[in-house]
XYZ file of C-alpha atoms in Angstrom:
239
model
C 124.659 279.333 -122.611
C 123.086 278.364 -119.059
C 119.767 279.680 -118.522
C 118.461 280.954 -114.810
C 115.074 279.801 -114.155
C 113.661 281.932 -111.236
C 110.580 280.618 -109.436
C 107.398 283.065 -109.916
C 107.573 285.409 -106.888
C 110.789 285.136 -105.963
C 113.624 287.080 -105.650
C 117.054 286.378 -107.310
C 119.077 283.966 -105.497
C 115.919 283.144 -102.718
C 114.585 279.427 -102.718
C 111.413 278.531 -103.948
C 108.456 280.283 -101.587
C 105.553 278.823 -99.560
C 103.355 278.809 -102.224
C 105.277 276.531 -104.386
C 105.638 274.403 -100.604
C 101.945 274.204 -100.123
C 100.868 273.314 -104.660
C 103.362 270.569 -104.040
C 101.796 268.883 -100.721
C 98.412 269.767 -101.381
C 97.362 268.566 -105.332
C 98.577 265.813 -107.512
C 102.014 265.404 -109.506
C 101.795 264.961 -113.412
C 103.375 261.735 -114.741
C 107.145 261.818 -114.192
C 107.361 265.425 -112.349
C 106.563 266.394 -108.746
C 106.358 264.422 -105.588
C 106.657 260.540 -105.381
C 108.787 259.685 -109.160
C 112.226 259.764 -109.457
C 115.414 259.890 -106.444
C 115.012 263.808 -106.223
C 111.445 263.439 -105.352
C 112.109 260.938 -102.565
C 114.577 263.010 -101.165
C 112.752 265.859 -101.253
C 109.995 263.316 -99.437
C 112.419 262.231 -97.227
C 113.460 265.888 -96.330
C 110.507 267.143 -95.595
C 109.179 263.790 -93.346
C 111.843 264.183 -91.235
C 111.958 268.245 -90.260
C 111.318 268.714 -86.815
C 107.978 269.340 -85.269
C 105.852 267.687 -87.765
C 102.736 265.818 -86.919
C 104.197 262.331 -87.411
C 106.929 262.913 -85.337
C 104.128 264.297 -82.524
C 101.644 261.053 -83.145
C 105.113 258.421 -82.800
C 105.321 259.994 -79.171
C 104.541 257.076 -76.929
C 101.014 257.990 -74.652
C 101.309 257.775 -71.079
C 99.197 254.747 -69.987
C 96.381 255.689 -67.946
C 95.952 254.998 -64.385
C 94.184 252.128 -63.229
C 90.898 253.676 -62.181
C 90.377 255.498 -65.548
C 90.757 252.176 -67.285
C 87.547 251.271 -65.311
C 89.225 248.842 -63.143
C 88.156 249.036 -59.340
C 90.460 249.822 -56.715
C 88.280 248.260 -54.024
C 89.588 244.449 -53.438
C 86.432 243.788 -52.669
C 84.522 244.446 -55.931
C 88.124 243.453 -57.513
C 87.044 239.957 -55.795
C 83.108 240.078 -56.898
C 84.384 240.878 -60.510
C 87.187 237.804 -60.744
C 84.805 235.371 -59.007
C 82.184 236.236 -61.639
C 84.458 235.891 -64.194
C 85.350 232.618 -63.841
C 82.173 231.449 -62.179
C 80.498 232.030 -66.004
C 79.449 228.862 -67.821
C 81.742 226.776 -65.735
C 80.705 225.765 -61.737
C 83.784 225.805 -59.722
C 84.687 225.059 -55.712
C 84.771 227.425 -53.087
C 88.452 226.611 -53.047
C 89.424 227.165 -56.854
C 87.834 230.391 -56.566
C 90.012 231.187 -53.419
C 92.968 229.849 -55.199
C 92.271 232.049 -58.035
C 91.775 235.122 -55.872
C 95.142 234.657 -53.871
C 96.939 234.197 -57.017
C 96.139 237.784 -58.138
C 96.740 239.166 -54.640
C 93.350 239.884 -53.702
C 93.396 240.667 -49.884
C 92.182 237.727 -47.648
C 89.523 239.492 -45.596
C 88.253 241.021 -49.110
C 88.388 237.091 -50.249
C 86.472 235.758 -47.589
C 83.321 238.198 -47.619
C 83.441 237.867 -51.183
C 83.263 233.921 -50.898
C 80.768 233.694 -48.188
C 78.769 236.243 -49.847
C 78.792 233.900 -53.097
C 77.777 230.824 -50.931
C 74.394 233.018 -49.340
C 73.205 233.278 -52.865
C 73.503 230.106 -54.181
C 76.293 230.758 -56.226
C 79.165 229.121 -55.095
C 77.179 225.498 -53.913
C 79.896 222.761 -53.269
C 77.265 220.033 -52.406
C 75.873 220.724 -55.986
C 79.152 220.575 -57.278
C 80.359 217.489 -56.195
C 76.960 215.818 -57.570
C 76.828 216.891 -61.078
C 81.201 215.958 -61.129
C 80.381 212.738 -59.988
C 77.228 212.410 -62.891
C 79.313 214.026 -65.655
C 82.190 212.024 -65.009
C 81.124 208.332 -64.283
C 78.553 208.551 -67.298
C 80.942 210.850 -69.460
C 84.185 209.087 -68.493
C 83.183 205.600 -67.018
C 84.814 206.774 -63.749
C 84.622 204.486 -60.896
C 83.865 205.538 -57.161
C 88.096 206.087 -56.433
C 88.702 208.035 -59.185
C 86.217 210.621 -58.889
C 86.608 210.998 -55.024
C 90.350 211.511 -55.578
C 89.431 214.163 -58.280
C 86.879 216.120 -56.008
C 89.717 216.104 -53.406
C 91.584 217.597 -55.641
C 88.741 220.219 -56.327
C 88.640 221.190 -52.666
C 85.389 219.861 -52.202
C 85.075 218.676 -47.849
C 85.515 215.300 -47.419
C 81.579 214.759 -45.950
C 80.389 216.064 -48.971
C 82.518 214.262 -51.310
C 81.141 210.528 -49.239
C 77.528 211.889 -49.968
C 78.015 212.295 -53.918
C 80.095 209.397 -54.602
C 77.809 207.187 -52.215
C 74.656 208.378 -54.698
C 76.188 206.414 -57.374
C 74.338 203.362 -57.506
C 76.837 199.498 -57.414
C 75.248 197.952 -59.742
C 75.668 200.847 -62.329
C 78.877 201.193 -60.896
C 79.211 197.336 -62.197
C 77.566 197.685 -65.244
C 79.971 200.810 -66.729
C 82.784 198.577 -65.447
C 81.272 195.637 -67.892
C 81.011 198.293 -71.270
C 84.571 199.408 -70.459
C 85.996 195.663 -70.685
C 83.512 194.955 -73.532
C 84.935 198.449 -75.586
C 88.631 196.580 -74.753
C 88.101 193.011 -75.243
C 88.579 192.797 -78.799
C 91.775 194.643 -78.760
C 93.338 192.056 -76.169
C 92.471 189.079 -78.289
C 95.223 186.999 -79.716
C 97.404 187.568 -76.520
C 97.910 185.304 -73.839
C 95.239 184.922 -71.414
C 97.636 186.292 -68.474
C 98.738 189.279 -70.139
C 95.421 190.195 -71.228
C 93.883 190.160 -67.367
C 96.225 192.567 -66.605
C 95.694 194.744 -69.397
C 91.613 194.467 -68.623
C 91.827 194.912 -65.349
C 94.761 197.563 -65.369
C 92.315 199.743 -67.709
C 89.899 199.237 -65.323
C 91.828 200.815 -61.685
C 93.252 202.971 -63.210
C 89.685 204.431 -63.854
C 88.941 204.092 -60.482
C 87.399 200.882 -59.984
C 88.372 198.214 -57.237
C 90.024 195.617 -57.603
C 87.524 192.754 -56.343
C 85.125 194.296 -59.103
C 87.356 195.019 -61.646
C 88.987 191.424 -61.145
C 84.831 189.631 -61.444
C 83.860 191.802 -64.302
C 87.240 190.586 -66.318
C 86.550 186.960 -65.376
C 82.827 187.039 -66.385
C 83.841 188.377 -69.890
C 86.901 185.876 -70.232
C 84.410 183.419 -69.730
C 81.933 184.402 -72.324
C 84.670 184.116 -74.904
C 85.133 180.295 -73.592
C 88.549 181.059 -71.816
C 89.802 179.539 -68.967
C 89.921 181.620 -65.718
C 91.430 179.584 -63.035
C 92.620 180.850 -60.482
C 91.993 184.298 -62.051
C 90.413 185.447 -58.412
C 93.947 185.835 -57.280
C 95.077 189.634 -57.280
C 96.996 190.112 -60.476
């Protein structure tokens, strides 16, 4: 014999009321029973997840993205310009140029660019002369540049020409001689055991191609050649 269970408050035949809805969602299921055990229960889960007009379903709604100016971005190119400049201008020096590379690359207007710029170069901030000077320390005592290399870098910077002469020419010859000398001395020992041709033009390679010409590069080789008791004849020849 079958036995009708009717839910408490409900009519014959009616499904289970609100009240049963709302114990269900809103207090925990015993061991085995209720919400969250079993393939009824995750149906029932599943069921009631996916009705229509539930919060989920509302918060999955994409947002509209918010216009530029409530992001806090300026519209004016100009402070657009002061804020990219300052950006990049933080902890690292750059050129008058990079920065006006930088700016035409994100569109920034050109008259907007150039009061920008100029602006920048009143206060002392954007100071090409000063540039050009510290690249020139940094990079001949950081990188044993010689004088070509680190005028074809600041060319490559942007910085004028004039300027570029009046850095490089601080850099005193006989320093200029002397970093050429360590460099060799660093390399020597690696050449040793080759043939004396093949190691002038590995010497003197290493040194052009860090900027240093070949009249120096070719007496600083010689002079350490000579130390070690080989023979350089003829070595002042170009190689």
């Amino acid at each position: 014999m079958t036995r009708r269970t009717e839910w408490p408050g409900a009519e014959a035949g009616t499904a289970p009321g609100p009240e049963y809805a709302a114990d269900v969602s809103g207090s925990p299921a015993e061991p085995g029973r209720g919400a969250g055990f079993g393939e009824g229960a995750g149906r029932r889960s599943r069921s009631r997840s996916g009705g229509g007009g539930s919060s989920s379903s509302r918060a999955e709604k994409p947002r509209a993205e918010k216009p530029r100016a409530e992001k806090g971005e300026p519209r004016d190119p100009v402070e657009q310009a002061r804020n990219i400049c300052l950006r990049l201008l933080t902890g690292t020096p750059r050129t008058r140029k990079q920065l006006a590379d930088a700016l035409r690359k994100r569109e920034i207007p050109d008259e907007a660019a150039e009061e920008v710029l100029s602006r920048f170069e009143d206060v002392g901030l954007i100071n090409d002369a000063a540039f050009a000077d510290a690249w020139v320390e940094s990079r001949h005592h950081g990188r044993g540049l010689g004088r070509r290399a680190l005028v074809r870098e600041l060319r490559t910077k942007g910085v004028d020409s004039a300027l570029i002469d009046e850095a490089v020419g601080q850099l005193d010859s006989d320093q200029e001689e002397e970093t050429a000398r360590e460099l060799v001395a660093r390399k020597l020992r690696s050449t040793r055991g080759l043939d004396r041709d093949k190691r002038i033009r590995r010497l003197a390679g290493m040194l052009a191609r860090k900027g240093y010409g070949e009249g120096m590069a070719l007496r600083v080789v010689r002079q350490a050649l000579e130390a070690e008791g080989e023979d350089t004849e003829g070595l002042d020849e170009p190689f």
